[in-house]
mmCIF file of C-alpha atoms in Angstrom:
data_model
loop_
_atom_site.group_PDB
_atom_site.id
_atom_site.type_symbol
_atom_site.label_atom_id
_atom_site.label_comp_id
_atom_site.label_asym_id
_atom_site.label_seq_id
_atom_site.Cartn_x
_atom_site.Cartn_y
_atom_site.Cartn_z
ATOM 1 C CA UNK A 1 152.972 64.714 55.832
ATOM 2 C CA UNK A 2 153.485 63.714 59.465
ATOM 3 C CA UNK A 3 155.418 60.592 58.469
ATOM 4 C CA UNK A 4 157.473 62.328 55.796
ATOM 5 C CA UNK A 5 158.377 65.032 58.315
ATOM 6 C CA UNK A 6 159.553 62.408 60.838
ATOM 7 C CA UNK A 7 161.756 60.749 58.210
ATOM 8 C CA UNK A 8 163.227 64.095 57.090
ATOM 9 C CA UNK A 9 163.910 65.149 60.688
ATOM 10 C CA UNK A 10 165.851 61.930 61.254
ATOM 11 C CA UNK A 11 167.686 62.393 57.979
ATOM 12 C CA UNK A 12 168.777 65.965 58.788
ATOM 13 C CA UNK A 13 169.832 64.804 62.264
ATOM 14 C CA UNK A 14 171.897 62.018 60.676
ATOM 15 C CA UNK A 15 173.528 64.406 58.196
ATOM 16 C CA UNK A 16 174.336 66.731 61.108
ATOM 17 C CA UNK A 17 175.916 63.913 63.132
ATOM 18 C CA UNK A 18 178.053 62.724 60.212
ATOM 19 C CA UNK A 19 179.107 66.250 59.186
ATOM 20 C CA UNK A 20 179.946 67.251 62.735
ATOM 21 C CA UNK A 21 182.305 64.351 63.390
ATOM 22 C CA UNK A 22 180.150 62.815 66.131
ATOM 23 C CA UNK A 23 180.189 59.492 64.254
ATOM 24 C CA UNK A 24 184.006 59.425 64.511
ATOM 25 C CA UNK A 25 184.940 57.874 67.868
ATOM 26 C CA UNK A 26 188.542 59.125 67.610
ATOM 27 C CA UNK A 27 187.278 62.702 67.343
ATOM 28 C CA UNK A 28 184.800 62.303 70.208
ATOM 29 C CA UNK A 29 187.425 60.784 72.518
ATOM 30 C CA UNK A 30 189.836 63.538 71.450
ATOM 31 C CA UNK A 31 187.217 66.095 72.482
ATOM 32 C CA UNK A 32 186.747 64.441 75.883
ATOM 33 C CA UNK A 33 190.536 64.216 76.358
ATOM 34 C CA UNK A 34 191.071 67.714 77.723
ATOM 35 C CA UNK A 35 194.414 66.756 79.289
ATOM 36 C CA UNK A 36 195.763 65.378 76.014
ATOM 37 C CA UNK A 37 195.819 66.679 72.448
ATOM 38 C CA UNK A 38 192.406 68.338 72.793
ATOM 39 C CA UNK A 39 190.105 68.343 69.735
ATOM 40 C CA UNK A 40 187.742 71.296 70.261
ATOM 41 C CA UNK A 41 185.505 70.635 67.221
ATOM 42 C CA UNK A 42 182.652 69.075 69.114
ATOM 43 C CA UNK A 43 182.196 72.113 71.333
ATOM 44 C CA UNK A 44 181.036 73.876 68.154
ATOM 45 C CA UNK A 45 178.616 71.035 67.414
ATOM 46 C CA UNK A 46 176.990 71.259 70.827
ATOM 47 C CA UNK A 47 177.120 75.055 70.705
ATOM 48 C CA UNK A 48 175.475 75.227 67.285
ATOM 49 C CA UNK A 49 172.759 72.739 68.203
ATOM 50 C CA UNK A 50 171.929 74.358 71.533
ATOM 51 C CA UNK A 51 171.911 77.821 69.947
ATOM 52 C CA UNK A 52 169.147 76.706 67.574
ATOM 53 C CA UNK A 53 167.061 74.948 70.234
ATOM 54 C CA UNK A 54 167.412 77.827 72.723
ATOM 55 C CA UNK A 55 166.114 80.255 70.096
ATOM 56 C CA UNK A 56 163.389 78.113 68.511
ATOM 57 C CA UNK A 57 161.930 75.930 71.297
ATOM 58 C CA UNK A 58 160.250 78.784 73.220
ATOM 59 C CA UNK A 59 158.596 80.035 70.008
ATOM 60 C CA UNK A 60 157.431 76.542 69.008
ATOM 61 C CA UNK A 61 156.081 75.756 72.482
ATOM 62 C CA UNK A 62 153.976 78.937 72.394
ATOM 63 C CA UNK A 63 151.784 77.231 69.796
ATOM 64 C CA UNK A 64 148.661 75.486 71.061
ATOM 65 C CA UNK A 65 149.621 72.297 69.214
ATOM 66 C CA UNK A 66 152.240 70.872 66.827
ATOM 67 C CA UNK A 67 151.604 70.935 63.073
ATOM 68 C CA UNK A 68 150.802 67.240 62.619
ATOM 69 C CA UNK A 69 149.925 65.973 66.112
ATOM 70 C CA UNK A 70 147.271 66.647 68.743
ATOM 71 C CA UNK A 71 149.580 67.848 71.472
ATOM 72 C CA UNK A 72 153.159 68.418 72.581
ATOM 73 C CA UNK A 73 154.872 65.582 74.450
ATOM 74 C CA UNK A 74 157.424 67.465 76.479
ATOM 75 C CA UNK A 75 158.834 66.159 79.782
ATOM 76 C CA UNK A 76 157.236 67.867 82.776
ATOM 77 C CA UNK A 77 159.502 66.289 85.402
ATOM 78 C CA UNK A 78 161.926 68.704 87.077
ATOM 79 C CA UNK A 79 163.212 66.330 89.766
ATOM 80 C CA UNK A 80 166.966 66.194 90.248
ATOM 81 C CA UNK A 81 167.583 62.961 92.113
ATOM 82 C CA UNK A 82 170.018 60.063 92.464
ATOM 83 C CA UNK A 83 168.422 58.299 89.521
ATOM 84 C CA UNK A 84 169.085 61.236 87.160
ATOM 85 C CA UNK A 85 172.631 61.858 88.371
ATOM 86 C CA UNK A 86 173.547 58.186 88.621
ATOM 87 C CA UNK A 87 172.151 57.388 85.186
ATOM 88 C CA UNK A 88 173.868 60.368 83.563
ATOM 89 C CA UNK A 89 177.140 59.472 85.326
ATOM 90 C CA UNK A 90 177.015 55.865 84.054
ATOM 91 C CA UNK A 91 176.136 57.056 80.559
ATOM 92 C CA UNK A 92 179.147 59.431 80.565
ATOM 93 C CA UNK A 93 181.489 56.599 81.590
ATOM 94 C CA UNK A 94 180.250 54.449 78.694
ATOM 95 C CA UNK A 95 180.599 57.414 76.328
ATOM 96 C CA UNK A 96 184.178 57.958 77.517
ATOM 97 C CA UNK A 97 185.082 54.278 77.149
ATOM 98 C CA UNK A 98 184.177 53.958 73.469
ATOM 99 C CA UNK A 99 183.266 57.406 72.114
ATOM 100 C CA UNK A 100 179.677 56.868 70.989
ATOM 101 C CA UNK A 101 176.500 58.229 72.471
ATOM 102 C CA UNK A 102 173.220 56.689 71.182
ATOM 103 C CA UNK A 103 172.557 58.832 68.077
ATOM 104 C CA UNK A 104 176.022 58.629 66.514
ATOM 105 C CA UNK A 105 176.227 54.896 67.318
ATOM 106 C CA UNK A 106 173.059 54.243 65.311
ATOM 107 C CA UNK A 107 174.128 56.529 62.452
ATOM 108 C CA UNK A 108 177.553 54.870 62.325
ATOM 109 C CA UNK A 109 175.948 51.459 61.692
ATOM 110 C CA UNK A 110 175.920 52.366 57.994
ATOM 111 C CA UNK A 111 179.743 52.379 57.993
ATOM 112 C CA UNK A 112 179.416 48.586 58.485
ATOM 113 C CA UNK A 113 182.234 48.376 61.028
ATOM 114 C CA UNK A 114 181.860 45.214 63.178
ATOM 115 C CA UNK A 115 182.610 46.921 66.503
ATOM 116 C CA UNK A 116 179.749 49.372 65.934
ATOM 117 C CA UNK A 117 177.302 46.465 65.726
ATOM 118 C CA UNK A 118 178.744 45.075 68.956
ATOM 119 C CA UNK A 119 178.385 48.504 70.580
ATOM 120 C CA UNK A 120 174.767 48.961 69.440
ATOM 121 C CA UNK A 121 173.838 45.388 70.443
ATOM 122 C CA UNK A 122 175.327 45.963 73.905
ATOM 123 C CA UNK A 123 173.561 49.330 74.135
ATOM 124 C CA UNK A 124 170.191 47.732 73.340
ATOM 125 C CA UNK A 125 170.893 45.032 75.941
ATOM 126 C CA UNK A 126 171.741 47.763 78.460
ATOM 127 C CA UNK A 127 168.553 49.685 77.711
ATOM 128 C CA UNK A 128 166.360 46.596 78.108
ATOM 129 C CA UNK A 129 168.228 45.484 81.228
ATOM 130 C CA UNK A 130 167.815 48.888 82.880
ATOM 131 C CA UNK A 131 164.146 49.058 81.899
ATOM 132 C CA UNK A 132 163.651 45.677 83.560
ATOM 133 C CA UNK A 133 165.579 46.141 86.801
ATOM 134 C CA UNK A 134 164.989 49.875 87.338
ATOM 135 C CA UNK A 135 161.710 50.704 85.577
ATOM 136 C CA UNK A 136 160.761 54.380 85.554
ATOM 137 C CA UNK A 137 158.220 55.062 88.279
ATOM 138 C CA UNK B 1 187.938 79.354 62.516
ATOM 139 C CA UNK B 2 187.506 77.716 59.106
ATOM 140 C CA UNK B 3 188.165 74.315 60.649
ATOM 141 C CA UNK B 4 185.159 74.729 62.880
ATOM 142 C CA UNK B 5 182.673 75.745 60.197
ATOM 143 C CA UNK B 6 181.768 72.155 59.321
ATOM 144 C CA UNK B 7 181.255 70.994 62.944
ATOM 145 C CA UNK B 8 179.298 74.185 63.583
ATOM 146 C CA UNK B 9 177.128 73.550 60.523
ATOM 147 C CA UNK B 10 176.589 69.962 61.692
ATOM 148 C CA UNK B 11 175.505 71.288 65.086
ATOM 149 C CA UNK B 12 173.116 73.799 63.506
ATOM 150 C CA UNK B 13 171.562 70.958 61.453
ATOM 151 C CA UNK B 14 171.105 68.851 64.591
ATOM 152 C CA UNK B 15 169.410 71.813 66.291
ATOM 153 C CA UNK B 16 167.201 72.454 63.253
ATOM 154 C CA UNK B 17 166.173 68.797 63.172
ATOM 155 C CA UNK B 18 165.249 68.932 66.865
ATOM 156 C CA UNK B 19 163.229 72.112 66.272
ATOM 157 C CA UNK B 20 161.460 70.590 63.253
ATOM 158 C CA UNK B 21 160.596 67.416 65.190
ATOM 159 C CA UNK B 22 159.092 69.483 68.006
ATOM 160 C CA UNK B 23 157.173 71.673 65.551
ATOM 161 C CA UNK B 24 155.807 68.859 63.386
ATOM 162 C CA UNK B 25 155.376 65.936 65.840
ATOM 163 C CA UNK B 26 155.413 67.707 69.186
ATOM 164 C CA UNK B 27 158.228 65.369 70.218
ATOM 165 C CA UNK B 28 161.649 65.776 71.802
ATOM 166 C CA UNK B 29 164.540 64.587 69.601
ATOM 167 C CA UNK B 30 166.199 62.494 72.285
ATOM 168 C CA UNK B 31 167.680 59.508 70.494
ATOM 169 C CA UNK B 32 167.862 57.247 73.554
ATOM 170 C CA UNK B 33 164.194 57.961 74.300
ATOM 171 C CA UNK B 34 163.088 57.486 70.684
ATOM 172 C CA UNK B 35 165.030 54.214 70.474
ATOM 173 C CA UNK B 36 163.518 52.911 73.722
ATOM 174 C CA UNK B 37 160.028 53.893 72.581
ATOM 175 C CA UNK B 38 160.553 52.129 69.267
ATOM 176 C CA UNK B 39 161.865 48.836 70.667
ATOM 177 C CA UNK B 40 159.407 48.705 73.569
ATOM 178 C CA UNK B 41 156.539 48.947 71.098
ATOM 179 C CA UNK B 42 154.776 52.065 72.333
ATOM 180 C CA UNK B 43 151.602 53.300 70.676
ATOM 181 C CA UNK B 44 151.874 55.794 67.797
ATOM 182 C CA UNK B 45 155.284 54.362 66.972
ATOM 183 C CA UNK B 46 155.640 54.900 63.221
ATOM 184 C CA UNK B 47 157.223 58.339 63.570
ATOM 185 C CA UNK B 48 159.959 56.804 65.785
ATOM 186 C CA UNK B 49 160.921 54.139 63.249
ATOM 187 C CA UNK B 50 160.875 56.684 60.421
ATOM 188 C CA UNK B 51 163.075 59.076 62.400
ATOM 189 C CA UNK B 52 165.520 56.245 63.151
ATOM 190 C CA UNK B 53 165.535 55.236 59.462
ATOM 191 C CA UNK B 54 166.388 58.847 58.569
ATOM 192 C CA UNK B 55 169.182 58.777 61.136
ATOM 193 C CA UNK B 56 170.779 55.928 59.144
ATOM 194 C CA UNK B 57 170.119 57.408 55.693
ATOM 195 C CA UNK B 58 171.564 60.802 56.694
ATOM 196 C CA UNK B 59 175.229 59.746 56.935
ATOM 197 C CA UNK B 60 175.032 57.794 53.646
ATOM 198 C CA UNK B 61 173.689 60.925 51.970
ATOM 199 C CA UNK B 62 176.278 63.158 53.620
ATOM 200 C CA UNK B 63 179.321 61.072 52.719
ATOM 201 C CA UNK B 64 178.180 60.368 49.156
ATOM 202 C CA UNK B 65 177.268 63.990 48.364
ATOM 203 C CA UNK B 66 180.127 65.753 50.175
ATOM 204 C CA UNK B 67 182.813 63.248 49.265
ATOM 205 C CA UNK B 68 184.013 63.339 52.880
ATOM 206 C CA UNK B 69 185.528 59.945 53.744
ATOM 207 C CA UNK B 70 183.778 57.747 56.286
ATOM 208 C CA UNK B 71 185.526 57.796 59.670
ATOM 209 C CA UNK B 72 188.130 55.103 60.239
ATOM 210 C CA UNK B 73 187.025 52.158 62.360
ATOM 211 C CA UNK B 74 187.791 52.494 66.054
ATOM 212 C CA UNK B 75 191.098 50.947 67.100
ATOM 213 C CA UNK B 76 189.563 49.915 70.421
ATOM 214 C CA UNK B 77 188.933 46.234 71.040
ATOM 215 C CA UNK B 78 185.471 44.724 71.111
ATOM 216 C CA UNK B 79 185.689 44.572 74.915
ATOM 217 C CA UNK B 80 185.567 48.398 74.905
ATOM 218 C CA UNK B 81 182.587 48.283 72.540
ATOM 219 C CA UNK B 82 180.711 45.882 74.835
ATOM 220 C CA UNK B 83 181.498 47.797 78.028
ATOM 221 C CA UNK B 84 180.821 51.194 76.449
ATOM 222 C CA UNK B 85 177.583 50.067 74.822
ATOM 223 C CA UNK B 86 176.207 48.423 77.970
ATOM 224 C CA UNK B 87 176.929 51.456 80.148
ATOM 225 C CA UNK B 88 175.533 53.898 77.574
ATOM 226 C CA UNK B 89 172.343 51.833 77.344
ATOM 227 C CA UNK B 90 171.903 51.421 81.109
ATOM 228 C CA UNK B 91 172.841 55.027 81.894
ATOM 229 C CA UNK B 92 170.622 56.690 79.310
ATOM 230 C CA UNK B 93 167.599 54.608 80.348
ATOM 231 C CA UNK B 94 168.025 55.223 84.071
ATOM 232 C CA UNK B 95 168.996 58.882 83.592
ATOM 233 C CA UNK B 96 166.143 59.418 81.080
ATOM 234 C CA UNK B 97 168.230 60.859 78.279
ATOM 235 C CA UNK B 98 171.437 61.249 76.349
ATOM 236 C CA UNK B 99 173.439 63.952 74.605
ATOM 237 C CA UNK B 100 170.501 64.881 72.386
ATOM 238 C CA UNK B 101 167.602 64.541 74.846
ATOM 239 C CA UNK B 102 169.225 66.242 77.831
ATOM 240 C CA UNK B 103 171.971 68.188 76.054
ATOM 241 C CA UNK B 104 170.494 69.592 72.847
ATOM 242 C CA UNK B 105 166.759 69.551 73.635
ATOM 243 C CA UNK B 106 166.702 69.801 77.434
ATOM 244 C CA UNK B 107 168.950 72.840 77.528
ATOM 245 C CA UNK B 108 166.864 74.318 74.685
ATOM 246 C CA UNK B 109 163.820 73.955 76.962
ATOM 247 C CA UNK B 110 165.812 75.677 79.701
ATOM 248 C CA UNK B 111 165.417 72.578 81.910
ATOM 249 C CA UNK B 112 167.692 72.699 84.954
ATOM 250 C CA UNK B 113 167.271 68.932 85.313
ATOM 251 C CA UNK B 114 168.695 68.413 81.827
ATOM 252 C CA UNK B 115 171.497 70.900 82.418
ATOM 253 C CA UNK B 116 172.510 68.966 85.557
ATOM 254 C CA UNK B 117 172.397 65.668 83.618
ATOM 255 C CA UNK B 118 174.486 67.166 80.790
ATOM 256 C CA UNK B 119 177.141 68.515 83.158
ATOM 257 C CA UNK B 120 177.209 65.115 84.887
ATOM 258 C CA UNK B 121 177.771 62.992 81.774
ATOM 259 C CA UNK B 122 180.285 65.493 80.378
ATOM 260 C CA UNK B 123 182.206 65.321 83.648
ATOM 261 C CA UNK B 124 182.220 61.525 83.883
ATOM 262 C CA UNK B 125 183.023 61.224 80.158
ATOM 263 C CA UNK B 126 186.030 63.524 80.509
ATOM 264 C CA UNK B 127 187.102 61.748 83.707
ATOM 265 C CA UNK B 128 186.820 58.323 82.082
ATOM 266 C CA UNK B 129 189.001 59.339 79.129
ATOM 267 C CA UNK B 130 191.509 60.887 81.543
ATOM 268 C CA UNK B 131 191.691 57.712 83.625
ATOM 269 C CA UNK B 132 191.981 55.377 80.622
ATOM 270 C CA UNK B 133 194.485 57.461 78.649
ATOM 271 C CA UNK B 134 196.574 59.190 81.280
ATOM 272 C CA UNK B 135 196.368 57.087 84.447
ATOM 273 C CA UNK B 136 196.074 53.584 83.000
ATOM 274 C CA UNK B 137 198.056 54.455 79.871
ATOM 275 C CA UNK B 138 195.430 52.914 77.604
ATOM 276 C CA UNK B 139 194.811 53.724 73.964
#
């Protein structure tokens, strides 16, 4: 059950990304282009997703444990430091350059477009590079 | 409003998936974090690979059942793909999260840290597009 649930969660997430237009770089860049011909669609994606998590997460976290695991693995760190801001800033620049964040980039691999493979390969290289030179303390 | 029903539905599905992952596995649906955990070979890793497999199956299912066409390939050159990918990878690892981890899940947990990260990457994303499209006259 635990494994089936993990697969289904990923599947629903992937359907959501494809339906919402997050796997379409033109739409994402249009959303970020507030000074141009603004595409507001993705505000509804973020709004819809956050609405659900805001309502459900507090109820779920009231449980003593998850359904199929021993305990919750939820970040406890509350630190707002240069590492958080700098990392998020760099991530946003990369997002604005091409139009993919990690989830949609992976989902879009199934469209078999060569540039997506280049993007994901570079993203993996970036992740491993950062983990090597700036490991989390 | 009708135009926004499909993106809204997509967003609700993403939120439901995040809620279901927390309820069943006790895990945060942050894709950058799940991907890093999977490739760095952490213990109890099967759920990560299964989630990532679902993430790939989902769009195939969506496009084949709904009949919605797959998005057109980006008209940006591979140099953009390399630069964008590298920065997204470096930034999400150092900043401990992406749109899903900080944005969807972190804000759902009412984490100020995640809210600050989300505002930061939204701001630099918007600024980057502004600079490329309107100051440099790029595509």
